[in-house]
mmCIF file of C-alpha atoms in Angstrom:
data_model
loop_
_atom_site.group_PDB
_atom_site.id
_atom_site.type_symbol
_atom_site.label_atom_id
_atom_site.label_comp_id
_atom_site.label_asym_id
_atom_site.label_seq_id
_atom_site.Cartn_x
_atom_site.Cartn_y
_atom_site.Cartn_z
ATOM 1 C CA MET A 1 73.047 75.058 -7.774
ATOM 2 C CA TYR A 2 74.418 77.697 -5.373
ATOM 3 C CA ARG A 3 71.193 78.364 -3.490
ATOM 4 C CA ASP A 4 72.535 76.529 -0.441
ATOM 5 C CA ALA A 5 75.873 78.336 -0.408
ATOM 6 C CA GLU A 6 76.961 79.093 3.141
ATOM 7 C CA PRO A 7 76.794 82.885 3.754
ATOM 8 C CA ARG A 8 80.290 84.396 3.562
ATOM 9 C CA ALA A 9 80.201 87.822 5.227
ATOM 10 C CA ASP A 10 84.024 87.734 5.367
ATOM 11 C CA LEU A 11 84.102 88.397 1.609
ATOM 12 C CA LEU A 12 81.744 91.380 1.543
ATOM 13 C CA ARG A 13 84.395 94.096 1.438
ATOM 14 C CA GLY A 14 85.746 92.627 -1.794
ATOM 15 C CA ALA A 15 87.755 89.547 -2.638
ATOM 16 C CA PHE A 16 89.873 88.133 -5.418
ATOM 17 C CA ILE A 17 89.313 84.391 -5.088
ATOM 18 C CA THR A 18 91.762 82.173 -6.945
ATOM 19 C CA GLY A 19 92.247 78.456 -7.290
ATOM 20 C CA ARG A 20 91.943 75.530 -9.645
ATOM 21 C CA ALA A 21 88.661 74.597 -11.287
ATOM 22 C CA GLY A 22 86.089 73.053 -8.974
ATOM 23 C CA VAL A 23 87.585 74.055 -5.601
ATOM 24 C CA GLY A 24 84.594 76.190 -4.583
ATOM 25 C CA LYS A 25 85.425 79.728 -5.728
ATOM 26 C CA THR A 26 82.021 80.399 -7.262
ATOM 27 C CA HIS A 27 80.294 78.694 -4.338
ATOM 28 C CA ALA A 28 82.108 81.024 -1.894
ATOM 29 C CA ALA A 29 81.247 84.075 -4.018
ATOM 30 C CA CYS A 30 77.565 83.063 -4.035
ATOM 31 C CA GLY A 31 77.798 82.693 -0.262
ATOM 32 C CA ALA A 32 78.893 86.331 -0.158
ATOM 33 C CA ILE A 33 75.799 87.297 -2.148
ATOM 34 C CA ARG A 34 73.679 85.423 0.420
ATOM 35 C CA ALA A 35 75.373 87.290 3.272
ATOM 36 C CA PHE A 36 74.909 90.599 1.413
ATOM 37 C CA ILE A 37 71.197 89.943 0.938
ATOM 38 C CA ASP A 38 70.793 88.720 4.530
ATOM 39 C CA SER A 39 72.391 91.944 5.802
ATOM 40 C CA HIS A 40 69.665 94.002 4.102
ATOM 41 C CA VAL A 41 66.613 91.994 5.139
ATOM 42 C CA ARG A 42 64.342 93.599 7.721
ATOM 43 C CA GLU A 43 61.150 92.329 9.244
ATOM 44 C CA VAL A 44 58.124 94.498 8.554
ATOM 45 C CA GLU A 45 54.864 93.476 10.167
ATOM 46 C CA GLY A 46 55.987 89.859 10.388
ATOM 47 C CA THR A 47 57.278 89.671 6.823
ATOM 48 C CA ALA A 48 60.945 89.582 5.851
ATOM 49 C CA MET A 49 61.589 92.269 3.245
ATOM 50 C CA TYR A 50 64.717 93.242 1.349
ATOM 51 C CA PHE A 51 65.809 96.891 1.684
ATOM 52 C CA GLY A 52 69.091 97.228 -0.086
ATOM 53 C CA PRO A 53 71.031 97.668 -3.258
ATOM 54 C CA ARG A 54 71.159 94.973 -5.897
ATOM 55 C CA ALA A 55 73.756 92.239 -5.961
ATOM 56 C CA LYS A 56 74.735 90.974 -9.403
ATOM 57 C CA PHE A 57 76.505 87.822 -10.523
ATOM 58 C CA VAL A 58 77.981 87.448 -14.018
ATOM 59 C CA SER A 59 80.779 85.469 -15.581
ATOM 60 C CA ALA A 60 83.301 87.629 -17.420
ATOM 61 C CA PRO A 61 82.717 85.849 -20.771
ATOM 62 C CA GLU A 62 78.937 86.232 -20.373
ATOM 63 C CA TRP A 63 79.316 89.956 -19.549
ATOM 64 C CA PHE A 64 81.374 90.513 -22.694
ATOM 65 C CA ALA A 65 78.804 88.584 -24.765
ATOM 66 C CA MET A 66 75.918 90.650 -23.357
ATOM 67 C CA MET A 67 77.663 93.887 -24.296
ATOM 68 C CA ARG A 68 78.540 92.646 -27.783
ATOM 69 C CA ALA A 69 74.942 91.489 -28.313
ATOM 70 C CA THR A 70 73.727 95.078 -27.960
ATOM 71 C CA TYR A 71 75.430 95.992 -31.234
ATOM 72 C CA ASN A 72 72.705 94.116 -33.140
ATOM 73 C CA LYS A 73 69.710 95.297 -31.084
ATOM 74 C CA ARG A 74 67.752 98.477 -31.443
ATOM 75 C CA GLY A 75 66.930 100.397 -28.285
ATOM 76 C CA MET A 76 69.641 98.743 -26.210
ATOM 77 C CA ASP A 77 73.227 99.863 -25.953
ATOM 78 C CA GLU A 78 76.440 98.636 -24.440
ATOM 79 C CA ARG A 79 76.412 101.400 -21.821
ATOM 80 C CA ASP A 80 73.146 100.039 -20.341
ATOM 81 C CA VAL A 81 74.702 96.602 -19.846
ATOM 82 C CA PHE A 82 77.925 98.110 -18.525
ATOM 83 C CA GLU A 83 76.140 100.311 -15.973
ATOM 84 C CA ARG A 84 73.866 97.498 -14.765
ATOM 85 C CA TYR A 85 76.979 95.739 -13.452
ATOM 86 C CA ALA A 86 79.195 98.735 -12.699
ATOM 87 C CA ARG A 87 76.675 100.430 -10.391
ATOM 88 C CA CYS A 88 75.195 97.499 -8.453
ATOM 89 C CA GLY A 89 75.698 97.274 -4.698
ATOM 90 C CA LEU A 90 77.752 94.060 -4.872
ATOM 91 C CA LEU A 91 79.244 92.545 -8.004
ATOM 92 C CA VAL A 92 80.502 89.015 -8.391
ATOM 93 C CA LEU A 93 82.587 88.758 -11.556
ATOM 94 C CA ASP A 94 83.175 85.060 -12.120
ATOM 95 C CA ASP A 95 85.957 83.480 -14.184
ATOM 96 C CA LEU A 96 88.015 86.579 -14.905
ATOM 97 C CA GLY A 97 90.749 85.656 -17.371
ATOM 98 C CA LYS A 98 88.469 83.440 -19.438
ATOM 99 C CA GLY A 99 87.111 84.614 -22.741
ATOM 100 C CA SER A 100 87.943 87.658 -24.816
ATOM 101 C CA LYS A 101 91.470 89.086 -24.715
ATOM 102 C CA THR A 102 90.953 91.901 -27.209
ATOM 103 C CA ASP A 103 91.789 95.557 -26.629
ATOM 104 C CA TRP A 104 88.021 96.126 -26.432
ATOM 105 C CA ALA A 105 87.684 93.576 -23.590
ATOM 106 C CA VAL A 106 90.677 94.973 -21.691
ATOM 107 C CA GLU A 107 89.219 98.461 -21.924
ATOM 108 C CA ARG A 108 85.830 97.257 -20.622
ATOM 109 C CA ILE A 109 87.362 95.368 -17.695
ATOM 110 C CA TYR A 110 89.521 98.360 -16.819
ATOM 111 C CA MET A 111 86.489 100.678 -16.967
ATOM 112 C CA LEU A 112 84.420 98.330 -14.786
ATOM 113 C CA LEU A 113 87.144 97.914 -12.171
ATOM 114 C CA ASP A 114 87.979 101.623 -12.196
ATOM 115 C CA TYR A 115 84.330 102.600 -11.693
ATOM 116 C CA ARG A 116 83.825 100.156 -8.825
ATOM 117 C CA CYS A 117 87.146 101.105 -7.198
ATOM 118 C CA THR A 118 86.472 104.867 -7.491
ATOM 119 C CA HIS A 119 82.969 104.494 -6.042
ATOM 120 C CA LYS A 120 84.117 102.065 -3.319
ATOM 121 C CA LEU A 121 81.660 99.372 -4.403
ATOM 122 C CA PRO A 122 82.421 95.860 -3.143
ATOM 123 C CA THR A 123 83.529 93.498 -5.869
ATOM 124 C CA ILE A 124 84.230 89.794 -5.673
ATOM 125 C CA ILE A 125 86.229 88.304 -8.518
ATOM 126 C CA THR A 126 86.893 84.617 -9.094
ATOM 127 C CA SER A 127 89.622 83.311 -11.349
ATOM 128 C CA ASN A 128 91.660 80.209 -12.022
ATOM 129 C CA TYR A 129 94.641 82.557 -12.283
ATOM 130 C CA ASP A 130 96.541 84.570 -9.686
ATOM 131 C CA LEU A 131 96.602 88.370 -9.916
ATOM 132 C CA GLY A 132 99.750 88.583 -12.030
ATOM 133 C CA GLU A 133 98.551 85.882 -14.408
ATOM 134 C CA VAL A 134 95.080 87.343 -14.847
ATOM 135 C CA SER A 135 96.387 90.826 -15.607
ATOM 136 C CA SER A 136 98.839 89.317 -18.126
ATOM 137 C CA LEU A 137 96.048 87.290 -19.743
ATOM 138 C CA LEU A 138 93.907 90.376 -20.107
ATOM 139 C CA SER A 139 96.503 92.637 -21.669
ATOM 140 C CA THR A 140 99.890 92.665 -23.345
ATOM 141 C CA ASP A 141 100.376 96.351 -22.545
ATOM 142 C CA GLU A 142 102.487 96.670 -19.377
ATOM 143 C CA GLN A 143 100.711 99.817 -18.153
ATOM 144 C CA SER A 144 97.261 98.230 -18.571
ATOM 145 C CA LYS A 145 98.430 95.106 -16.717
ATOM 146 C CA GLU A 146 99.641 97.242 -13.808
ATOM 147 C CA ALA A 147 96.482 99.371 -13.758
ATOM 148 C CA ILE A 148 94.191 96.327 -13.697
ATOM 149 C CA ALA A 149 96.261 94.520 -11.051
ATOM 150 C CA SER A 150 96.433 97.692 -8.932
ATOM 151 C CA ARG A 151 92.667 98.153 -8.935
ATOM 152 C CA ILE A 152 91.938 94.515 -8.149
ATOM 153 C CA GLY A 153 94.593 94.428 -5.423
ATOM 154 C CA GLY A 154 93.422 97.739 -3.984
ATOM 155 C CA MET A 155 89.765 96.822 -3.616
ATOM 156 C CA CYS A 156 89.941 93.056 -3.075
ATOM 157 C CA ARG A 157 91.681 90.935 -0.503
ATOM 158 C CA GLY A 158 93.307 87.841 -1.923
ATOM 159 C CA VAL A 159 91.721 84.496 -1.074
ATOM 160 C CA ARG A 160 93.452 81.337 -2.296
ATOM 161 C CA MET A 161 91.309 78.204 -2.390
ATOM 162 C CA SER A 162 92.683 74.719 -2.803
ATOM 163 C CA GLY A 163 91.482 71.156 -2.669
ATOM 164 C CA LYS A 164 89.992 68.601 -4.968
ATOM 165 C CA ASP A 165 87.636 69.401 -7.815
ATOM 166 C CA ARG A 166 84.230 69.222 -6.088
ATOM 167 C CA ARG A 167 82.354 68.783 -9.369
ATOM 168 C CA LEU A 168 84.419 65.763 -10.360
ATOM 169 C CA ALA A 169 84.124 64.272 -6.860
ATOM 170 C CA ARG A 170 80.334 64.759 -6.910
ATOM 171 C CA ASN A 171 80.029 63.004 -10.272
ATOM 172 C CA GLN A 172 82.193 60.057 -9.181
ATOM 173 C CA LYS A 173 79.855 59.094 -6.353
#
């Protein structure tokens, strides 16, 4: 669905993309992944080859579900799932503010953002909510809200997207 996303190199240093459903937030984030991959492709003996770190895309609710699923599996633990996304070269975290609002989820989001901020790893976050709303949705604790908002604001530039719902428009044709 996002294979044809226009490369968005302008988002590669990190972005917090907000806007209503369907305005193109995820499409823009996938364009950043394309630009990231393109920036690490080199030609070797006439063949384009990728020489770079991994880019990962995950929705916040899916990420939580993957970590919770490890509790019932032998040989796999939550830390493996966490590190797969925390350590990648570029992370797109889609739909932050959707899904779990438990203390467990807040702690995991904080840990993920703190790791990526500390290690200066580019992170692109999409959300239907602005920064203040998303931090309030994630936590009722004032200090946690501030810590999450500070990390997002410190490593991501704000990008507000507007317009009509592209999915609805596509289905009305």
